[in-house]
Short mmCIF file of C-alpha atoms in Angstrom, two decimals:
data_model
loop_
_atom_site.label_atom_id
_atom_site.label_comp_id
_atom_site.label_asym_id
_atom_site.label_seq_id
_atom_site.Cartn_x
_atom_site.Cartn_y
_atom_site.Cartn_z
CA MET A 1 0.00 0.00 0.00
CA ALA A 2 2.85 2.38 0.84
CA GLU A 3 4.30 2.06 -2.65
CA ASN A 4 0.91 2.90 -4.19
CA ILE A 5 0.58 6.03 -2.07
CA PHE A 6 4.11 7.24 -2.81
CA VAL A 7 4.32 6.15 -6.46
CA GLY A 8 6.28 8.80 -8.35
CA LEU A 9 7.31 10.44 -5.07
CA LEU A 10 9.38 7.71 -3.41
CA PRO A 11 11.42 9.11 -0.50
CA LYS A 12 15.18 8.71 -0.95
CA SER A 13 17.97 8.17 1.57
CA LYS A 14 21.21 10.13 1.51
CA ARG A 15 22.68 7.43 -0.71
CA GLY A 16 19.89 7.91 -3.28
CA MET A 17 18.16 4.62 -2.40
CA VAL A 18 14.47 4.28 -1.56
CA ASP A 19 13.99 4.95 2.15
CA TRP A 20 11.56 2.10 2.85
CA LYS A 21 11.44 2.73 6.61
CA ALA A 22 10.49 6.38 6.23
CA MET A 23 7.96 5.56 3.48
CA ASN A 24 6.20 2.85 5.50
CA LYS A 25 6.09 5.05 8.59
CA ALA A 26 4.61 8.00 6.70
CA ALA A 27 2.16 5.76 4.82
CA GLY A 28 1.01 4.14 8.05
CA GLU A 29 0.32 7.51 9.63
CA GLU A 30 -1.52 8.66 6.51
CA LEU A 31 -3.68 5.54 6.34
CA ALA A 32 -4.53 5.81 10.04
CA GLY A 33 -5.43 9.47 9.55
CA TYR A 34 -8.05 8.44 7.00
CA GLY A 35 -9.41 5.64 9.17
CA LEU A 36 -7.78 2.65 7.46
CA ASP A 37 -6.39 0.20 9.99
CA ILE A 38 -4.26 -1.66 7.46
CA SER A 39 -0.52 -2.28 7.40
CA PRO A 40 1.27 -0.09 4.83
CA ALA A 41 3.18 -3.22 3.80
CA GLU A 42 -0.03 -5.04 2.82
CA MET A 43 -0.26 -6.05 -0.84
CA VAL A 44 -3.04 -4.25 -2.71
CA ARG A 45 -4.21 -7.51 -4.29
CA ASN A 46 -5.27 -8.67 -0.81
CA LEU A 47 -7.48 -5.65 -0.09
CA ARG A 48 -11.26 -5.47 -0.17
CA SER A 49 -12.73 -3.65 -3.16
CA ILE A 50 -13.82 -0.76 -0.93
CA ASP A 51 -10.32 -0.35 0.52
CA VAL A 52 -8.84 -0.23 -2.99
CA ARG A 53 -11.22 2.63 -3.82
CA LYS A 54 -10.19 4.46 -0.65
CA LEU A 55 -6.51 3.88 -1.40
CA ASN A 56 -6.91 5.47 -4.85
CA ILE A 57 -8.43 8.56 -3.23
CA ILE A 58 -5.72 8.71 -0.56
CA ARG A 59 -3.03 8.49 -3.23
CA ALA A 60 -4.56 11.46 -5.03
CA MET A 61 -4.76 13.39 -1.73
CA HIS A 62 -1.11 12.59 -0.99
CA LYS A 63 -0.13 14.33 -4.21
CA GLY A 64 -2.01 17.45 -3.17
CA ALA A 65 -5.27 16.96 -5.07
CA LYS A 66 -8.11 19.32 -4.18
CA LEU A 67 -10.44 18.00 -6.90
CA ILE A 68 -10.83 14.23 -7.36
CA ILE A 69 -12.70 12.65 -10.27
CA LEU A 70 -14.47 9.38 -9.46
CA ASP A 71 -15.42 7.38 -12.56
CA GLU A 72 -17.96 4.64 -11.75
CA PRO A 73 -16.42 4.05 -8.29
CA THR A 74 -19.23 1.83 -6.98
CA THR A 75 -18.97 -0.89 -9.63
CA ALA A 76 -18.69 -4.35 -7.99
CA LEU A 77 -19.24 -3.01 -4.47
CA THR A 78 -21.78 -4.44 -2.04
CA ASN A 79 -24.45 -2.12 -0.63
CA ARG A 80 -22.54 -1.93 2.62
CA GLU A 81 -19.28 -1.11 0.85
CA ARG A 82 -21.02 1.53 -1.25
CA ASP A 83 -22.39 3.21 1.88
CA GLU A 84 -18.93 3.05 3.45
CA LEU A 85 -17.40 4.70 0.38
CA PHE A 86 -20.02 7.45 0.37
CA ALA A 87 -19.37 8.14 4.07
CA PHE A 88 -15.63 8.36 3.30
CA ILE A 89 -16.26 10.81 0.45
CA ARG A 90 -18.59 12.97 2.57
CA LYS A 91 -15.99 13.18 5.34
CA LEU A 92 -13.34 14.35 2.88
CA LYS A 93 -15.81 16.81 1.38
CA GLU A 94 -16.31 18.37 4.81
CA GLY A 95 -12.54 18.91 4.86
CA GLY A 96 -12.68 20.96 1.68
CA ILE A 97 -12.03 18.33 -1.01
CA ALA A 98 -14.24 18.57 -4.12
CA PHE A 99 -15.36 15.57 -6.16
CA ILE A 100 -16.68 14.98 -9.65
CA PHE A 101 -18.79 11.82 -9.45
CA ILE A 102 -19.37 10.05 -12.77
CA SER A 103 -21.96 7.27 -12.73
CA HIS A 104 -24.79 5.76 -14.75
CA TYR A 105 -26.52 4.75 -11.50
CA LEU A 106 -28.88 7.71 -11.34
CA GLY A 107 -30.07 6.91 -7.81
CA GLU A 108 -26.48 7.14 -6.54
CA VAL A 109 -25.97 10.42 -8.39
CA LYS A 110 -29.01 11.88 -6.63
CA GLU A 111 -27.95 10.53 -3.23
CA LEU A 112 -24.36 11.81 -3.24
CA SER A 113 -24.32 14.93 -5.40
CA ASP A 114 -24.84 18.55 -4.39
CA GLU A 115 -25.10 19.61 -8.03
CA ILE A 116 -25.89 17.51 -11.12
CA THR A 117 -24.88 18.18 -14.71
CA VAL A 118 -25.73 15.92 -17.64
CA LEU A 119 -23.31 15.76 -20.57
CA ARG A 120 -24.79 14.79 -23.93
CA ASP A 121 -23.25 15.16 -27.39
CA GLY A 122 -20.58 17.51 -26.05
CA CYS A 123 -23.08 19.86 -24.39
CA MET A 124 -23.73 20.51 -20.70
CA TYR A 125 -27.22 20.45 -19.18
CA PRO A 126 -27.20 21.66 -15.55
CA VAL A 127 -30.02 20.28 -13.42
CA GLU A 128 -32.04 22.63 -11.23
CA ASN A 129 -33.08 21.42 -7.78
CA PRO A 130 -30.95 18.23 -7.91
CA LYS A 131 -32.40 16.87 -4.66
CA GLU A 132 -35.93 17.01 -6.02
CA VAL A 133 -35.33 15.84 -9.58
CA THR A 134 -36.61 12.37 -10.54
CA GLU A 135 -34.60 9.57 -12.12
CA GLU A 136 -37.08 9.54 -15.01
CA TYR A 137 -36.30 13.19 -15.73
CA LEU A 138 -32.55 12.49 -15.60
CA SER A 139 -33.01 9.57 -18.00
CA ARG A 140 -34.79 11.80 -20.51
CA LEU A 141 -32.10 14.45 -20.15
CA VAL A 142 -29.32 11.89 -20.73
CA ALA A 143 -31.02 10.47 -23.82
CA GLY A 144 -32.32 13.75 -25.21
CA GLU A 145 -35.78 12.23 -25.51
CA LYS A 146 -38.15 10.00 -23.64
CA VAL A 147 -36.81 6.44 -23.74
CA GLN A 148 -39.10 3.44 -23.49
CA LEU A 149 -37.53 0.93 -21.12
CA THR A 150 -37.66 -2.65 -22.38
CA GLN A 151 -39.63 -4.94 -20.08
CA ARG A 152 -39.35 -8.57 -21.14
CA GLN A 153 -42.24 -10.97 -20.75
CA ASN A 154 -40.55 -13.58 -18.58
CA LYS A 155 -40.26 -17.13 -19.89
CA THR A 156 -41.66 -19.75 -17.52
CA ASP A 157 -41.44 -22.92 -19.64
CA PHE A 158 -38.41 -24.80 -18.34
CA GLU A 159 -39.29 -28.37 -19.34
CA ASP A 160 -36.57 -30.90 -20.17
CA GLU A 161 -37.53 -30.98 -23.83
CA ASN A 162 -36.68 -27.26 -24.05
CA LYS A 163 -33.11 -27.66 -22.84
CA LEU A 164 -30.73 -26.22 -25.39
CA PHE A 165 -27.36 -26.33 -23.63
CA GLU A 166 -26.25 -28.37 -20.63
CA CYS A 167 -23.12 -27.58 -18.66
CA ARG A 168 -21.91 -30.51 -16.60
CA HIS A 169 -19.27 -30.20 -13.84
CA LEU A 170 -17.33 -27.43 -15.56
CA THR A 171 -13.93 -26.85 -13.99
CA ALA A 172 -11.55 -24.22 -15.31
CA LYS A 173 -9.69 -21.11 -14.20
CA GLY A 174 -12.05 -19.58 -11.64
CA LEU A 175 -14.66 -22.36 -12.00
CA ASP A 176 -15.12 -25.35 -9.73
CA ASP A 177 -17.58 -28.10 -10.67
CA VAL A 178 -20.27 -25.82 -12.15
CA SER A 179 -23.43 -27.37 -13.64
CA VAL A 180 -26.36 -25.48 -15.16
CA ASP A 181 -29.02 -25.98 -17.84
CA ILE A 182 -29.84 -23.31 -20.41
CA TYR A 183 -33.25 -23.43 -22.08
CA ARG A 184 -34.32 -22.47 -25.58
CA GLY A 185 -35.24 -18.78 -25.84
CA GLU A 186 -34.20 -18.09 -22.25
CA ILE A 187 -32.25 -15.15 -20.84
CA LEU A 188 -30.28 -16.49 -17.89
CA GLY A 189 -28.99 -13.71 -15.65
CA ILE A 190 -25.58 -14.13 -13.98
CA ILE A 191 -24.64 -12.37 -10.75
CA GLY A 192 -21.32 -12.39 -8.95
CA PHE A 193 -18.43 -10.22 -7.81
CA PRO A 194 -15.14 -10.18 -9.74
CA GLY A 195 -13.38 -13.50 -9.19
CA SER A 196 -16.57 -15.25 -8.06
CA GLY A 197 -16.80 -17.38 -11.20
CA ALA A 198 -19.45 -15.33 -13.01
CA ARG A 199 -17.20 -13.84 -15.70
CA GLU A 200 -15.09 -17.01 -15.75
CA MET A 201 -18.22 -18.97 -16.68
CA CYS A 202 -18.81 -16.71 -19.69
CA ARG A 203 -15.23 -16.91 -20.90
CA THR A 204 -14.99 -20.67 -20.42
CA LEU A 205 -18.11 -21.32 -22.48
CA PHE A 206 -16.62 -19.27 -25.31
CA GLY A 207 -13.28 -21.05 -25.16
CA ALA A 208 -11.36 -17.97 -23.97
CA ASN A 209 -10.55 -19.86 -20.75
CA LYS A 210 -9.44 -23.46 -21.08
CA LEU A 211 -11.85 -26.09 -19.77
CA SER A 212 -9.92 -28.62 -17.69
CA LYS A 213 -12.83 -30.82 -16.65
CA GLY A 214 -16.51 -31.28 -17.44
CA GLU A 215 -18.57 -31.12 -20.63
CA ILE A 216 -20.85 -28.83 -22.61
CA LEU A 217 -23.79 -30.42 -24.45
CA TYR A 218 -25.99 -28.98 -27.18
CA LEU A 219 -29.29 -30.84 -27.57
CA GLY A 220 -27.67 -33.74 -25.74
CA LYS A 221 -24.61 -33.86 -27.99
CA LYS A 222 -21.19 -33.16 -26.46
CA LEU A 223 -19.35 -30.19 -27.91
CA SER A 224 -15.60 -29.71 -28.20
CA ILE A 225 -14.80 -26.06 -27.44
CA LYS A 226 -11.09 -25.40 -27.00
CA SER A 227 -10.97 -21.94 -28.57
CA PRO A 228 -13.25 -19.03 -29.52
CA LYS A 229 -13.06 -20.21 -33.14
CA GLU A 230 -14.52 -23.59 -32.15
CA ALA A 231 -17.14 -21.86 -29.98
CA ILE A 232 -18.37 -19.80 -32.95
CA ARG A 233 -18.42 -22.93 -35.11
CA ASN A 234 -20.58 -24.64 -32.48
CA GLY A 235 -23.09 -21.81 -32.30
CA LEU A 236 -21.79 -19.68 -29.40
CA ALA A 237 -21.00 -15.97 -29.55
CA TYR A 238 -19.52 -13.71 -26.87
CA VAL A 239 -19.65 -9.97 -26.21
CA SER A 240 -16.75 -9.02 -23.95
CA TYR A 241 -16.96 -6.58 -21.07
CA ASP A 242 -13.97 -4.70 -22.55
CA ARG A 243 -14.90 -3.66 -26.07
CA GLN A 244 -11.71 -1.63 -26.59
CA ARG A 245 -9.28 -4.45 -25.83
CA GLU A 246 -11.30 -7.51 -26.87
CA GLY A 247 -14.24 -6.32 -28.92
CA LEU A 248 -13.01 -3.96 -31.63
CA ILE A 249 -10.25 -3.26 -34.09
CA PRO A 250 -10.36 0.56 -33.94
CA GLN A 251 -8.23 1.09 -37.04
CA PHE A 252 -10.76 -0.79 -39.20
CA THR A 253 -14.21 0.08 -40.48
CA VAL A 254 -17.67 -0.76 -39.18
CA ASN A 255 -18.03 -3.16 -42.11
CA TYR A 256 -14.91 -5.16 -41.27
CA ASN A 257 -15.61 -5.24 -37.53
CA ILE A 258 -19.10 -6.68 -38.03
CA GLY A 259 -17.98 -9.19 -40.65
CA MET A 260 -15.08 -10.63 -38.64
CA SER A 261 -17.20 -13.31 -36.97
CA VAL A 262 -18.25 -14.86 -40.28
CA LEU A 263 -15.03 -14.62 -42.31
CA HIS A 264 -14.62 -18.40 -42.21
CA SER A 265 -18.28 -19.26 -42.76
CA LYS A 266 -20.73 -17.02 -44.60
CA LEU A 267 -18.05 -14.94 -46.31
CA LYS A 268 -15.68 -17.74 -47.28
CA LYS A 269 -15.14 -18.29 -51.01
CA PRO A 270 -12.92 -20.79 -52.85
CA PHE A 271 -9.14 -20.30 -52.68
CA GLY A 272 -9.40 -18.22 -49.50
CA PHE A 273 -11.21 -15.25 -51.03
CA ILE A 274 -13.82 -13.22 -49.15
CA ASN A 275 -17.31 -12.49 -50.45
CA MET A 276 -17.10 -8.73 -49.95
CA LYS A 277 -20.56 -8.10 -51.38
CA LYS A 278 -22.07 -10.47 -48.84
CA GLU A 279 -20.01 -8.82 -46.10
CA ARG A 280 -21.50 -5.42 -46.92
CA GLU A 281 -25.01 -6.89 -47.00
CA ILE A 282 -24.55 -8.36 -43.52
CA SER A 283 -23.07 -5.13 -42.13
CA ASP A 284 -25.87 -3.02 -43.62
CA HIS A 285 -28.45 -5.41 -42.17
CA TYR A 286 -27.17 -5.14 -38.61
CA LYS A 287 -26.64 -1.41 -39.00
CA ASP A 288 -30.39 -1.18 -39.57
CA VAL A 289 -31.36 -3.80 -36.97
CA LEU A 290 -29.42 -2.04 -34.20
CA ASN A 291 -30.16 1.50 -35.42
CA LEU A 292 -26.45 2.20 -35.70
CA LYS A 293 -25.70 5.93 -35.94
CA CYS A 294 -22.92 6.49 -38.50
CA ASN A 295 -22.50 7.92 -41.98
CA GLY A 296 -22.08 4.44 -43.40
CA ILE A 297 -20.44 1.07 -42.83
CA ASP A 298 -17.15 2.39 -44.25
CA ASP A 299 -16.74 4.73 -41.26
CA PRO A 300 -13.79 3.89 -39.01
CA ILE A 301 -14.82 2.47 -35.64
CA SER A 302 -12.87 5.22 -33.87
CA SER A 303 -15.29 7.84 -35.23
CA LEU A 304 -18.30 6.30 -33.46
CA SER A 305 -19.65 7.06 -29.99
CA GLY A 306 -19.27 4.47 -27.24
CA GLY A 307 -22.88 3.35 -27.59
CA ASN A 308 -22.57 2.85 -31.33
CA GLN A 309 -19.26 1.04 -30.95
CA GLN A 310 -20.99 -1.38 -28.61
CA LYS A 311 -23.75 -1.89 -31.18
CA VAL A 312 -21.05 -2.92 -33.67
CA VAL A 313 -19.72 -5.50 -31.17
CA VAL A 314 -23.23 -6.86 -30.64
CA GLY A 315 -23.86 -6.82 -34.39
CA ARG A 316 -20.77 -8.92 -35.00
CA ALA A 317 -21.96 -11.49 -32.45
CA LEU A 318 -25.42 -11.61 -34.04
CA ALA A 319 -23.96 -11.97 -37.54
CA ALA A 320 -22.70 -15.42 -36.53
CA GLU A 321 -26.35 -16.41 -35.87
CA PRO A 322 -25.55 -17.98 -32.51
CA LYS A 323 -27.67 -20.49 -30.67
CA LEU A 324 -26.26 -19.19 -27.39
CA LEU A 325 -25.25 -15.55 -26.97
CA VAL A 326 -22.98 -14.81 -23.99
CA LEU A 327 -23.16 -11.17 -22.91
CA ASP A 328 -20.63 -9.83 -20.40
CA GLU A 329 -21.64 -6.30 -19.30
CA PRO A 330 -23.16 -5.55 -22.75
CA THR A 331 -24.42 -2.08 -21.82
CA ILE A 332 -21.66 -0.76 -19.57
CA GLY A 333 -20.55 2.79 -20.29
CA ILE A 334 -23.11 3.54 -22.99
CA ASP A 335 -26.02 5.96 -23.22
CA ILE A 336 -29.53 5.01 -22.14
CA LYS A 337 -31.03 5.03 -25.63
CA SER A 338 -28.34 2.73 -27.06
CA ARG A 339 -28.72 0.48 -24.04
CA GLU A 340 -32.45 0.05 -24.57
CA GLU A 341 -32.03 -0.52 -28.32
CA ILE A 342 -29.51 -3.30 -27.63
CA ILE A 343 -31.73 -4.88 -24.98
CA ALA A 344 -34.78 -4.75 -27.25
CA THR A 345 -32.82 -6.44 -30.06
CA ILE A 346 -31.64 -9.21 -27.73
CA ASP A 347 -35.16 -9.74 -26.41
CA LYS A 348 -36.46 -10.06 -29.97
CA MET A 349 -33.76 -12.62 -30.79
CA THR A 350 -34.88 -14.92 -27.99
CA GLN A 351 -38.32 -15.12 -29.56
CA SER A 352 -36.73 -17.06 -32.43
CA GLY A 353 -35.18 -19.57 -29.99
CA VAL A 354 -31.78 -18.03 -29.26
CA SER A 355 -30.67 -18.41 -25.64
CA VAL A 356 -28.73 -15.73 -23.76
CA LEU A 357 -26.39 -15.61 -20.77
CA TYR A 358 -26.54 -12.07 -19.37
CA LEU A 359 -23.90 -10.86 -16.90
CA THR A 360 -24.23 -7.33 -15.55
CA ASN A 361 -23.81 -5.38 -12.31
CA ASP A 362 -26.86 -3.26 -13.18
CA TYR A 363 -29.52 -5.28 -11.40
CA GLU A 364 -32.39 -2.97 -12.35
CA GLU A 365 -31.54 -3.75 -15.97
CA LEU A 366 -31.06 -7.46 -15.29
CA LEU A 367 -34.43 -7.81 -13.58
CA ARG A 368 -36.14 -6.31 -16.62
CA VAL A 369 -34.70 -8.89 -19.02
CA ALA A 370 -33.76 -12.11 -17.19
CA ASP A 371 -36.01 -15.16 -16.83
CA ARG A 372 -33.84 -16.86 -14.20
CA LEU A 373 -30.88 -15.81 -12.08
CA ILE A 374 -27.80 -17.70 -10.93
CA PHE A 375 -25.44 -16.39 -8.23
CA PHE A 376 -21.73 -17.18 -8.08
CA LYS A 377 -19.34 -17.24 -5.13
CA ASP A 378 -15.91 -18.86 -4.77
CA SER A 379 -16.04 -20.32 -8.30
CA LYS A 380 -19.36 -22.10 -7.66
CA ILE A 381 -23.05 -21.48 -8.23
CA VAL A 382 -24.51 -20.86 -4.77
CA ALA A 383 -28.11 -19.94 -5.68
CA GLN A 384 -30.55 -20.29 -8.58
CA MET A 385 -34.04 -18.83 -8.83
CA ASP A 386 -36.75 -17.68 -11.20
CA ASN A 387 -37.05 -13.93 -11.73
CA LYS A 388 -40.32 -13.72 -9.85
CA ASP A 389 -41.25 -11.09 -7.24
CA LEU A 390 -37.65 -9.90 -7.06
CA ASP A 391 -36.35 -6.34 -6.79
CA VAL A 392 -32.90 -4.77 -6.70
CA VAL A 393 -32.82 -4.74 -2.90
CA ARG A 394 -33.62 -8.46 -2.66
CA VAL A 395 -31.07 -9.38 -5.35
CA THR A 396 -28.30 -7.40 -3.64
CA GLU A 397 -29.20 -9.02 -0.33
CA ILE A 398 -28.84 -12.49 -1.85
CA ARG A 399 -25.55 -11.49 -3.50
CA ASP A 400 -24.15 -9.93 -0.34
CA HIS A 401 -25.30 -12.87 1.77
CA ALA A 402 -23.40 -15.20 -0.54
CA LYS A 403 -20.29 -13.05 -0.03
CA GLY A 404 -20.81 -13.06 3.72
CA GLU A 405 -21.46 -9.32 3.99
CA ILE A 406 -24.76 -9.70 5.86
#
């Protein structure tokens, strides 16, 4: 922890070496001053998520910051941890530190902020009476228009004959003997903190993480999935949580980014040639389906907004015509209108029999679209239930109980 606080400002001894004793002593005093009873020699990887957030703020304070920008700081925190973070921020605010709080959780924005400003298309829209404003009003202001929230008609038919995929005793990096059935046309919601097995489940199904034990069956037939290429061939598609690193090639066009998933199938011609006419037809189709805002499919990906870039990633997954679509935070960091357009498209897909795994930390969103929920902890599924008579409070209670927070 001491090294994180002093990074770039390491104290030196007379010989020009790092003065570890002085650094640890000063760091310990600084941590204690902010209410953290943790050894300055503790490794950051061993900290709770909330303590990592606090450490980031303390590091900024150590360097003399008077204005601290918090970008989605509550992601992956329990309710208790979130309240603890807010109390920490309020205490610092009383001491004269100013904060810019960036979040798509509108309820949290209302709870913590003294003033609220919405940024849309490069313009600022200050909000009058921020303590009295409604979340519905903020949603309209963010989108620039009234947005109809998608509310899925939950599927209730979970008979054996409707099983599409069966996962049996899956063991891999971050997974330990996980079994679950996925039904035709179902949206199965996945809940779990980082490292719980939730994301690892998604990546293992797609072949991004190597499966060391267990089997995946499609309509009772065992599948061999050792790579993403084999996953696509077997009817699985994946939308990564990190579109910049794993979802897009920013130097290429919309057309190429959408067509990548079908280069070796629909677009393949004899002697290794690509059917470029077909590629453009597919890209134009999903541009229309997802209401993609761009001048045309020859636009570079880098010229698109975050929401439209995410639509391209989703469009590429849909172009492969998957039987199972694995979505890992598909709407994170995008505008409300794009979010609802993506959700509506996914909901429509399930009506034709496509099944979906849906991982997100936005439980309000998840409860609007999921038919069933599974909860992960310590690389295992610890709870399964139908999405019936549930709300965000109840879901977070179940999640936090699994983590041992309540």
